[in-house]
Amino acid sequence: MKNWIPFLLLLLALSSCKTRTTAQNDTDHKLDSINTTKDNGNPKDVNEPVKDKLTFYEHVLVPPKFEQIKIDSKVRVETGSYVPTLDATIYIENDTKVWMNLRALFINAARGIATPEGIKGQDKINKTYIDSDFDYLNNLLNVNFIDYKSLEKILLGRTFVKINDRQFNLTQNAQGFKMESSINQKIVTDEKNREYKIALQYDTNYDLLSVNLKDILSSDELDISYSDWNEYEGIRLPKNVKIIIKGSKSSQILMENTKFDFSRMETPYSVPSSYKKIEIK
């Protein structure tokens, strides 16, 4: 089976954590270059404590109100081997489901659906499918925060990791707001305990610009960055999403959201009896 197909079906669940098979050495959008500022004599460049923390948390933690959103997107994957540009249709029904259809060279290549119960996906080219709950994914990937809501938040550019005033430092400068963990965030699963440093950068208007998770005991690191935010029917959404996974190998995923639609649509999903079930590796 082509490894990139199930990976893309689980694109935003898997990208919110450390994987065992992919990574990236590209530093173009490394969080340090975005949120690290130097005192060059301009007081606006100095990180200062945020006085009105309540307003900040209200903006970054309160989810947008919507019933459904359809996103047309161009997806480019760089893993060291050739992967064609994919046309993706992503449909989100708030708190209910995320449905995704992927086309490669005008051919339906894969389809997936996530609900609060778990994630399902099928590779139409190789006639295989996956069926996983979130507990399985969390244990497989050594994290404990993947659930349905985190998947929705990653797609919509919202804060998908838990932040609070006791374990994070919040500062502000001319570029916006920076939140960094003051205490290593422990990730406890059935397999082992891990600790991460987490840093988030927000624009001056509270749009999420980047999230960085760094395993303190290894080279594993995740960067997710958002850009070209615009307002659509009262909801601010990012046009570009970049996911960089770093470790023993390299991978990055670029999503260019070309259209947002708020009408309801059908989301068919069924697995033919001839398809073979596979385990996620």
PDB file of C-alpha atoms in Angstrom:
ATOM      1  CA  MET A   1       0.000   0.000   0.000  1.00  0.00           C
ATOM      2  CA  LYS A   2       1.245   3.513  -0.736  1.00  0.00           C
ATOM      3  CA  ASN A   3       2.097   4.981   2.677  1.00  0.00           C
ATOM      4  CA  TRP A   4       0.980   8.508   1.818  1.00  0.00           C
ATOM      5  CA  ILE A   5      -2.677   7.597   1.290  1.00  0.00           C
ATOM      6  CA  PRO A   6      -3.585   6.544   4.838  1.00  0.00           C
ATOM      7  CA  PHE A   7      -1.323   9.295   6.143  1.00  0.00           C
ATOM      8  CA  LEU A   8      -3.306  11.914   4.265  1.00  0.00           C
ATOM      9  CA  LEU A   9      -6.602  10.451   5.376  1.00  0.00           C
ATOM     10  CA  LEU A  10      -5.472  10.985   8.945  1.00  0.00           C
ATOM     11  CA  LEU A  11      -3.695  14.184   7.984  1.00  0.00           C
ATOM     12  CA  LEU A  12      -4.780  16.427  10.805  1.00  0.00           C
ATOM     13  CA  ALA A  13      -5.059  13.819  13.514  1.00  0.00           C
ATOM     14  CA  LEU A  14      -1.576  12.496  12.927  1.00  0.00           C
ATOM     15  CA  SER A  15      -0.021  15.893  12.374  1.00  0.00           C
ATOM     16  CA  SER A  16      -0.833  17.027  15.886  1.00  0.00           C
ATOM     17  CA  CYS A  17       1.789  14.752  17.386  1.00  0.00           C
ATOM     18  CA  LYS A  18       5.071  12.902  16.927  1.00  0.00           C
ATOM     19  CA  THR A  19       5.064  10.128  14.323  1.00  0.00           C
ATOM     20  CA  ARG A  20       7.435   7.181  14.108  1.00  0.00           C
ATOM     21  CA  THR A  21       8.095   7.308  10.386  1.00  0.00           C
ATOM     22  CA  THR A  22       8.357  10.908   9.230  1.00  0.00           C
ATOM     23  CA  ALA A  23      10.190  14.125  10.031  1.00  0.00           C
ATOM     24  CA  GLN A  24      11.535  17.308   8.418  1.00  0.00           C
ATOM     25  CA  ASN A  25      14.767  19.308   8.481  1.00  0.00           C
ATOM     26  CA  ASP A  26      13.289  22.358   6.728  1.00  0.00           C
ATOM     27  CA  THR A  27      13.580  25.385   8.999  1.00  0.00           C
ATOM     28  CA  ASP A  28      11.821  27.966   6.840  1.00  0.00           C
ATOM     29  CA  HIS A  29       8.847  28.175   9.180  1.00  0.00           C
ATOM     30  CA  LYS A  30      10.560  27.161  12.378  1.00  0.00           C
ATOM     31  CA  LEU A  31       8.732  28.722  15.268  1.00  0.00           C
ATOM     32  CA  ASP A  32      11.872  30.222  16.736  1.00  0.00           C
ATOM     33  CA  SER A  33      12.277  32.458  13.672  1.00  0.00           C
ATOM     34  CA  ILE A  34       8.691  33.616  13.988  1.00  0.00           C
ATOM     35  CA  ASN A  35       8.276  34.228  17.695  1.00  0.00           C
ATOM     36  CA  THR A  36      11.805  34.971  18.937  1.00  0.00           C
ATOM     37  CA  THR A  37      12.476  38.705  19.125  1.00  0.00           C
ATOM     38  CA  LYS A  38      15.621  40.660  19.980  1.00  0.00           C
ATOM     39  CA  ASP A  39      15.870  43.927  21.788  1.00  0.00           C
ATOM     40  CA  ASN A  40      17.272  46.158  19.077  1.00  0.00           C
ATOM     41  CA  GLY A  41      16.544  49.351  20.913  1.00  0.00           C
ATOM     42  CA  ASN A  42      12.919  49.529  19.818  1.00  0.00           C
ATOM     43  CA  PRO A  43      10.683  49.027  22.889  1.00  0.00           C
ATOM     44  CA  LYS A  44       7.938  47.603  20.646  1.00  0.00           C
ATOM     45  CA  ASP A  45      10.119  44.536  19.983  1.00  0.00           C
ATOM     46  CA  VAL A  46      10.466  43.654  23.678  1.00  0.00           C
ATOM     47  CA  ASN A  47       8.306  40.844  25.029  1.00  0.00           C
ATOM     48  CA  GLU A  48       6.111  42.225  27.787  1.00  0.00           C
ATOM     49  CA  PRO A  49       3.530  40.588  30.075  1.00  0.00           C
ATOM     50  CA  VAL A  50      -0.064  40.730  28.849  1.00  0.00           C
ATOM     51  CA  LYS A  51      -2.225  42.802  31.159  1.00  0.00           C
ATOM     52  CA  ASP A  52      -5.635  41.770  29.812  1.00  0.00           C
ATOM     53  CA  LYS A  53      -5.277  37.979  29.826  1.00  0.00           C
ATOM     54  CA  LEU A  54      -9.025  37.408  29.956  1.00  0.00           C
ATOM     55  CA  THR A  55      -9.551  39.034  26.554  1.00  0.00           C
ATOM     56  CA  PHE A  56      -6.733  36.950  25.095  1.00  0.00           C
ATOM     57  CA  TYR A  57      -8.179  33.651  26.345  1.00  0.00           C
ATOM     58  CA  GLU A  58     -11.674  34.604  25.215  1.00  0.00           C
ATOM     59  CA  HIS A  59     -10.391  35.144  21.669  1.00  0.00           C
ATOM     60  CA  VAL A  60      -8.143  32.080  21.343  1.00  0.00           C
ATOM     61  CA  LEU A  61     -10.203  29.490  23.250  1.00  0.00           C
ATOM     62  CA  VAL A  62     -13.825  30.264  22.337  1.00  0.00           C
ATOM     63  CA  PRO A  63     -14.599  28.247  19.162  1.00  0.00           C
ATOM     64  CA  PRO A  64     -16.284  29.828  16.130  1.00  0.00           C
ATOM     65  CA  LYS A  65     -20.014  29.320  15.719  1.00  0.00           C
ATOM     66  CA  PHE A  66     -21.008  27.429  12.566  1.00  0.00           C
ATOM     67  CA  GLU A  67     -23.145  24.522  11.442  1.00  0.00           C
ATOM     68  CA  GLN A  68     -21.042  23.258   8.549  1.00  0.00           C
ATOM     69  CA  ILE A  69     -18.065  24.341   6.448  1.00  0.00           C
ATOM     70  CA  LYS A  70     -16.898  22.899   3.134  1.00  0.00           C
ATOM     71  CA  ILE A  71     -13.263  23.506   2.190  1.00  0.00           C
ATOM     72  CA  ASP A  72     -11.725  22.938  -1.244  1.00  0.00           C
ATOM     73  CA  SER A  73      -7.977  22.528  -0.914  1.00  0.00           C
ATOM     74  CA  LYS A  74      -4.804  21.742  -2.858  1.00  0.00           C
ATOM     75  CA  VAL A  75      -2.576  19.383  -0.893  1.00  0.00           C
ATOM     76  CA  ARG A  76       1.135  18.956  -1.595  1.00  0.00           C
ATOM     77  CA  VAL A  77       3.143  16.344   0.275  1.00  0.00           C
ATOM     78  CA  GLU A  78       6.939  16.177   0.444  1.00  0.00           C
ATOM     79  CA  THR A  79       8.254  12.888   1.858  1.00  0.00           C
ATOM     80  CA  GLY A  80      11.322  12.224  -0.286  1.00  0.00           C
ATOM     81  CA  SER A  81       9.320  10.259  -2.854  1.00  0.00           C
ATOM     82  CA  TYR A  82       6.962  11.511  -5.550  1.00  0.00           C
ATOM     83  CA  VAL A  83       3.413  12.282  -4.493  1.00  0.00           C
ATOM     84  CA  PRO A  84       1.132  14.082  -6.982  1.00  0.00           C
ATOM     85  CA  THR A  85      -0.678  17.251  -5.934  1.00  0.00           C
ATOM     86  CA  LEU A  86      -4.006  16.214  -4.459  1.00  0.00           C
ATOM     87  CA  ASP A  87      -7.361  17.955  -4.728  1.00  0.00           C
ATOM     88  CA  ALA A  88      -9.139  17.655  -1.393  1.00  0.00           C
ATOM     89  CA  THR A  89     -12.714  18.320  -0.379  1.00  0.00           C
ATOM     90  CA  ILE A  90     -13.071  18.645   3.383  1.00  0.00           C
ATOM     91  CA  TYR A  91     -16.516  18.937   4.950  1.00  0.00           C
ATOM     92  CA  ILE A  92     -16.977  19.709   8.638  1.00  0.00           C
ATOM     93  CA  GLU A  93     -20.261  19.445  10.541  1.00  0.00           C
ATOM     94  CA  ASN A  94     -19.629  21.097  13.881  1.00  0.00           C
ATOM     95  CA  ASP A  95     -19.160  18.537  16.692  1.00  0.00           C
ATOM     96  CA  THR A  96     -20.391  15.759  14.390  1.00  0.00           C
ATOM     97  CA  LYS A  97     -18.026  14.736  11.595  1.00  0.00           C
ATOM     98  CA  VAL A  98     -15.111  15.631   9.365  1.00  0.00           C
ATOM     99  CA  TRP A  99     -15.406  14.081   5.894  1.00  0.00           C
ATOM    100  CA  MET A 100     -12.552  14.158   3.380  1.00  0.00           C
ATOM    101  CA  ASN A 101     -12.285  13.094  -0.256  1.00  0.00           C
ATOM    102  CA  LEU A 102      -8.933  13.092  -2.097  1.00  0.00           C
ATOM    103  CA  ARG A 103      -8.438  13.127  -5.854  1.00  0.00           C
ATOM    104  CA  ALA A 104      -5.149  12.520  -7.668  1.00  0.00           C
ATOM    105  CA  LEU A 105      -4.928  13.294 -11.391  1.00  0.00           C
ATOM    106  CA  PHE A 106      -8.767  13.599 -11.542  1.00  0.00           C
ATOM    107  CA  ILE A 107      -9.189  10.118 -10.020  1.00  0.00           C
ATOM    108  CA  ASN A 108     -10.837   9.541  -6.623  1.00  0.00           C
ATOM    109  CA  ALA A 109      -7.909   8.168  -4.650  1.00  0.00           C
ATOM    110  CA  ALA A 110      -9.066   8.047  -1.041  1.00  0.00           C
ATOM    111  CA  ARG A 111     -11.888   8.947   1.304  1.00  0.00           C
ATOM    112  CA  GLY A 112     -12.084   9.271   5.070  1.00  0.00           C
ATOM    113  CA  ILE A 113     -14.453  10.255   7.841  1.00  0.00           C
ATOM    114  CA  ALA A 114     -13.840  11.202  11.466  1.00  0.00           C
ATOM    115  CA  THR A 115     -16.502  11.275  14.169  1.00  0.00           C
ATOM    116  CA  PRO A 116     -16.254  11.531  17.964  1.00  0.00           C
ATOM    117  CA  GLU A 117     -15.999   7.725  17.987  1.00  0.00           C
ATOM    118  CA  GLY A 118     -12.935   7.439  15.733  1.00  0.00           C
ATOM    119  CA  ILE A 119     -11.520   7.637  12.213  1.00  0.00           C
ATOM    120  CA  LYS A 120     -12.180   5.554   9.109  1.00  0.00           C
ATOM    121  CA  GLY A 121     -10.445   5.737   5.753  1.00  0.00           C
ATOM    122  CA  GLN A 122     -10.239   3.857   2.488  1.00  0.00           C
ATOM    123  CA  ASP A 123      -7.628   3.669  -0.273  1.00  0.00           C
ATOM    124  CA  LYS A 124      -9.622   3.328  -3.474  1.00  0.00           C
ATOM    125  CA  ILE A 125      -6.551   2.575  -5.577  1.00  0.00           C
ATOM    126  CA  ASN A 126      -5.212  -0.342  -3.540  1.00  0.00           C
ATOM    127  CA  LYS A 127      -8.670  -1.376  -2.237  1.00  0.00           C
ATOM    128  CA  THR A 128      -7.798  -1.284   1.444  1.00  0.00           C
ATOM    129  CA  TYR A 129      -9.295   0.469   4.458  1.00  0.00           C
ATOM    130  CA  ILE A 130      -8.558   1.463   8.039  1.00  0.00           C
ATOM    131  CA  ASP A 131     -10.863   1.734  11.058  1.00  0.00           C
ATOM    132  CA  SER A 132      -9.388   3.182  14.263  1.00  0.00           C
ATOM    133  CA  ASP A 133     -10.542   4.753  17.501  1.00  0.00           C
ATOM    134  CA  PHE A 134      -8.713   7.703  18.973  1.00  0.00           C
ATOM    135  CA  ASP A 135      -7.255   5.667  21.839  1.00  0.00           C
ATOM    136  CA  TYR A 136      -5.445   3.487  19.336  1.00  0.00           C
ATOM    137  CA  LEU A 137      -4.010   6.533  17.571  1.00  0.00           C
ATOM    138  CA  ASN A 138      -2.917   8.159  20.813  1.00  0.00           C
ATOM    139  CA  ASN A 139      -1.098   5.020  21.943  1.00  0.00           C
ATOM    140  CA  LEU A 140       0.443   4.481  18.517  1.00  0.00           C
ATOM    141  CA  LEU A 141       1.756   8.032  18.350  1.00  0.00           C
ATOM    142  CA  ASN A 142       2.744   8.479  21.999  1.00  0.00           C
ATOM    143  CA  VAL A 143       0.313  11.312  22.719  1.00  0.00           C
ATOM    144  CA  ASN A 144      -2.882  11.663  24.691  1.00  0.00           C
ATOM    145  CA  PHE A 145      -4.649  14.702  23.238  1.00  0.00           C
ATOM    146  CA  ILE A 146      -5.973  13.502  19.879  1.00  0.00           C
ATOM    147  CA  ASP A 147      -9.749  13.512  19.793  1.00  0.00           C
ATOM    148  CA  TYR A 148     -12.439  14.673  17.419  1.00  0.00           C
ATOM    149  CA  LYS A 149     -12.435  18.297  18.597  1.00  0.00           C
ATOM    150  CA  SER A 150      -8.662  18.624  18.206  1.00  0.00           C
ATOM    151  CA  LEU A 151      -9.055  17.479  14.600  1.00  0.00           C
ATOM    152  CA  GLU A 152     -11.674  20.176  13.939  1.00  0.00           C
ATOM    153  CA  LYS A 153      -9.497  22.811  15.582  1.00  0.00           C
ATOM    154  CA  ILE A 154      -6.404  21.951  13.530  1.00  0.00           C
ATOM    155  CA  LEU A 155      -8.394  22.220  10.300  1.00  0.00           C
ATOM    156  CA  LEU A 156      -9.854  25.588  11.283  1.00  0.00           C
ATOM    157  CA  GLY A 157      -6.649  27.054  12.715  1.00  0.00           C
ATOM    158  CA  ARG A 158      -7.750  27.043  16.351  1.00  0.00           C
ATOM    159  CA  THR A 159      -5.726  26.249  19.460  1.00  0.00           C
ATOM    160  CA  PHE A 160      -5.731  22.436  19.634  1.00  0.00           C
ATOM    161  CA  VAL A 161      -3.472  21.898  22.657  1.00  0.00           C
ATOM    162  CA  LYS A 162      -4.491  22.672  26.206  1.00  0.00           C
ATOM    163  CA  ILE A 163      -3.132  25.973  27.487  1.00  0.00           C
ATOM    164  CA  ASN A 164      -3.585  27.573  30.879  1.00  0.00           C
ATOM    165  CA  ASP A 165      -2.138  30.414  32.908  1.00  0.00           C
ATOM    166  CA  ARG A 166      -0.498  28.134  35.477  1.00  0.00           C
ATOM    167  CA  GLN A 167       1.739  26.188  33.079  1.00  0.00           C
ATOM    168  CA  PHE A 168       2.349  28.752  30.295  1.00  0.00           C
ATOM    169  CA  ASN A 169       3.917  32.195  30.065  1.00  0.00           C
ATOM    170  CA  LEU A 170       2.001  34.737  27.986  1.00  0.00           C
ATOM    171  CA  THR A 171       3.826  37.755  26.547  1.00  0.00           C
ATOM    172  CA  GLN A 172       3.134  40.390  23.889  1.00  0.00           C
ATOM    173  CA  ASN A 173       5.276  42.341  21.424  1.00  0.00           C
ATOM    174  CA  ALA A 174       4.866  44.167  18.108  1.00  0.00           C
ATOM    175  CA  GLN A 175       4.347  40.868  16.275  1.00  0.00           C
ATOM    176  CA  GLY A 176       1.492  39.711  18.523  1.00  0.00           C
ATOM    177  CA  PHE A 177       1.166  37.255  21.384  1.00  0.00           C
ATOM    178  CA  LYS A 178       3.518  34.448  22.360  1.00  0.00           C
ATOM    179  CA  MET A 179       2.622  31.587  24.692  1.00  0.00           C
ATOM    180  CA  GLU A 180       5.319  29.176  25.885  1.00  0.00           C
ATOM    181  CA  SER A 181       5.072  26.305  28.331  1.00  0.00           C
ATOM    182  CA  SER A 182       6.866  27.070  31.606  1.00  0.00           C
ATOM    183  CA  ILE A 183       6.476  23.425  32.663  1.00  0.00           C
ATOM    184  CA  ASN A 184       7.164  20.516  30.326  1.00  0.00           C
ATOM    185  CA  GLN A 185       3.865  19.059  29.170  1.00  0.00           C
ATOM    186  CA  LYS A 186       3.706  15.360  30.048  1.00  0.00           C
ATOM    187  CA  ILE A 187       2.211  12.936  27.516  1.00  0.00           C
ATOM    188  CA  VAL A 188       1.254   9.664  29.211  1.00  0.00           C
ATOM    189  CA  THR A 189       0.203   6.649  27.118  1.00  0.00           C
ATOM    190  CA  ASP A 190       0.184   2.879  27.532  1.00  0.00           C
ATOM    191  CA  GLU A 191       3.641   2.614  25.970  1.00  0.00           C
ATOM    192  CA  LYS A 192       5.683   5.332  27.711  1.00  0.00           C
ATOM    193  CA  ASN A 193       5.753   8.779  29.230  1.00  0.00           C
ATOM    194  CA  ARG A 194       7.059  11.679  27.154  1.00  0.00           C
ATOM    195  CA  GLU A 195       7.558  15.380  27.813  1.00  0.00           C
ATOM    196  CA  TYR A 196       7.132  18.236  25.352  1.00  0.00           C
ATOM    197  CA  LYS A 197       7.882  21.931  25.238  1.00  0.00           C
ATOM    198  CA  ILE A 198       5.037  23.796  23.564  1.00  0.00           C
ATOM    199  CA  ALA A 199       5.087  27.274  22.028  1.00  0.00           C
ATOM    200  CA  LEU A 200       2.308  29.138  20.212  1.00  0.00           C
ATOM    201  CA  GLN A 201       2.401  32.427  18.282  1.00  0.00           C
ATOM    202  CA  TYR A 202      -0.687  34.576  17.661  1.00  0.00           C
ATOM    203  CA  ASP A 203      -1.122  37.701  15.540  1.00  0.00           C
ATOM    204  CA  THR A 204      -2.083  41.016  17.096  1.00  0.00           C
ATOM    205  CA  ASN A 205      -5.710  40.241  16.222  1.00  0.00           C
ATOM    206  CA  TYR A 206      -5.457  36.776  17.893  1.00  0.00           C
ATOM    207  CA  ASP A 207      -5.207  34.708  14.682  1.00  0.00           C
ATOM    208  CA  LEU A 208      -3.100  31.608  15.347  1.00  0.00           C
ATOM    209  CA  LEU A 209       0.151  31.818  13.375  1.00  0.00           C
ATOM    210  CA  SER A 210       2.103  28.770  14.538  1.00  0.00           C
ATOM    211  CA  VAL A 211       2.307  25.907  17.004  1.00  0.00           C
ATOM    212  CA  ASN A 212       5.511  24.086  17.949  1.00  0.00           C
ATOM    213  CA  LEU A 213       5.782  20.858  19.955  1.00  0.00           C
ATOM    214  CA  LYS A 214       9.308  19.703  20.841  1.00  0.00           C
ATOM    215  CA  ASP A 215      10.103  16.382  22.530  1.00  0.00           C
ATOM    216  CA  ILE A 216      12.769  17.243  25.128  1.00  0.00           C
ATOM    217  CA  LEU A 217      14.373  13.771  24.990  1.00  0.00           C
ATOM    218  CA  SER A 218      14.686  13.375  21.213  1.00  0.00           C
ATOM    219  CA  SER A 219      14.840  15.289  17.934  1.00  0.00           C
ATOM    220  CA  ASP A 220      11.108  14.776  17.324  1.00  0.00           C
ATOM    221  CA  GLU A 221       9.382  18.082  16.658  1.00  0.00           C
ATOM    222  CA  LEU A 222       6.187  19.333  15.061  1.00  0.00           C
ATOM    223  CA  ASP A 223       5.545  22.739  13.483  1.00  0.00           C
ATOM    224  CA  ILE A 224       2.132  23.810  12.200  1.00  0.00           C
ATOM    225  CA  SER A 225       1.832  27.299  10.716  1.00  0.00           C
ATOM    226  CA  TYR A 226      -1.165  29.239   9.390  1.00  0.00           C
ATOM    227  CA  SER A 227      -1.172  32.258   7.071  1.00  0.00           C
ATOM    228  CA  ASP A 228      -3.366  34.432   4.847  1.00  0.00           C
ATOM    229  CA  TRP A 229      -6.257  34.657   7.257  1.00  0.00           C
ATOM    230  CA  ASN A 230      -9.519  36.137   5.952  1.00  0.00           C
ATOM    231  CA  GLU A 231     -13.078  36.449   7.160  1.00  0.00           C
ATOM    232  CA  TYR A 232     -15.787  34.297   5.550  1.00  0.00           C
ATOM    233  CA  GLU A 233     -19.398  34.794   6.689  1.00  0.00           C
ATOM    234  CA  GLY A 234     -18.213  36.140  10.018  1.00  0.00           C
ATOM    235  CA  ILE A 235     -15.608  33.409  10.646  1.00  0.00           C
ATOM    236  CA  ARG A 236     -11.875  33.960  10.259  1.00  0.00           C
ATOM    237  CA  LEU A 237     -10.159  31.070   8.460  1.00  0.00           C
ATOM    238  CA  PRO A 238      -6.617  30.481   7.152  1.00  0.00           C
ATOM    239  CA  LYS A 239      -5.924  30.021   3.464  1.00  0.00           C
ATOM    240  CA  ASN A 240      -2.583  28.269   3.966  1.00  0.00           C
ATOM    241  CA  VAL A 241      -1.620  25.533   6.410  1.00  0.00           C
ATOM    242  CA  LYS A 242       1.894  24.117   6.620  1.00  0.00           C
ATOM    243  CA  ILE A 243       2.726  21.015   8.657  1.00  0.00           C
ATOM    244  CA  ILE A 244       6.366  20.069   9.245  1.00  0.00           C
ATOM    245  CA  ILE A 245       7.183  16.855  11.081  1.00  0.00           C
ATOM    246  CA  LYS A 246      10.802  16.498  12.188  1.00  0.00           C
ATOM    247  CA  GLY A 247      12.762  13.497  13.381  1.00  0.00           C
ATOM    248  CA  SER A 248      14.744  10.642  11.831  1.00  0.00           C
ATOM    249  CA  LYS A 249      13.242  11.282   8.369  1.00  0.00           C
ATOM    250  CA  SER A 250      11.528  14.252   6.746  1.00  0.00           C
ATOM    251  CA  SER A 251       8.031  15.166   5.702  1.00  0.00           C
ATOM    252  CA  GLN A 252       5.922  18.241   5.216  1.00  0.00           C
ATOM    253  CA  ILE A 253       2.353  18.850   4.122  1.00  0.00           C
ATOM    254  CA  LEU A 254       1.191  22.075   2.464  1.00  0.00           C
ATOM    255  CA  MET A 255      -2.524  22.829   2.243  1.00  0.00           C
ATOM    256  CA  GLU A 256      -3.819  25.717   0.157  1.00  0.00           C
ATOM    257  CA  ASN A 257      -7.484  26.296   0.908  1.00  0.00           C
ATOM    258  CA  THR A 258      -8.938  27.718  -2.285  1.00  0.00           C
ATOM    259  CA  LYS A 259     -12.640  27.986  -1.386  1.00  0.00           C
ATOM    260  CA  PHE A 260     -14.896  28.008   1.685  1.00  0.00           C
ATOM    261  CA  ASP A 261     -18.595  27.165   1.423  1.00  0.00           C
ATOM    262  CA  PHE A 262     -21.148  27.034   4.239  1.00  0.00           C
ATOM    263  CA  SER A 263     -23.916  25.001   2.594  1.00  0.00           C
ATOM    264  CA  ARG A 264     -24.780  21.454   3.633  1.00  0.00           C
ATOM    265  CA  MET A 265     -23.615  18.569   1.449  1.00  0.00           C
ATOM    266  CA  GLU A 266     -23.907  14.796   1.272  1.00  0.00           C
ATOM    267  CA  THR A 267     -20.974  12.817   2.697  1.00  0.00           C
ATOM    268  CA  PRO A 268     -21.241   9.220   1.481  1.00  0.00           C
ATOM    269  CA  TYR A 269     -18.955   6.657   3.071  1.00  0.00           C
ATOM    270  CA  SER A 270     -19.101   2.892   2.724  1.00  0.00           C
ATOM    271  CA  VAL A 271     -16.420   0.237   2.322  1.00  0.00           C
ATOM    272  CA  PRO A 272     -16.871  -2.383  -0.436  1.00  0.00           C
ATOM    273  CA  SER A 273     -16.796  -5.952   0.824  1.00  0.00           C
ATOM    274  CA  SER A 274     -13.812  -6.722  -1.380  1.00  0.00           C
ATOM    275  CA  TYR A 275     -11.561  -4.187   0.416  1.00  0.00           C
ATOM    276  CA  LYS A 276      -8.943  -5.512   2.841  1.00  0.00           C
ATOM    277  CA  LYS A 277      -8.589  -4.055   6.308  1.00  0.00           C
ATOM    278  CA  ILE A 278      -5.093  -2.946   7.326  1.00  0.00           C
ATOM    279  CA  GLU A 279      -3.509  -1.828  10.566  1.00  0.00           C
ATOM    280  CA  ILE A 280      -1.998   1.656  10.826  1.00  0.00           C
ATOM    281  CA  LYS A 281       1.793   1.349  10.902  1.00  0.00           C
TER     282      LYS A 281
END
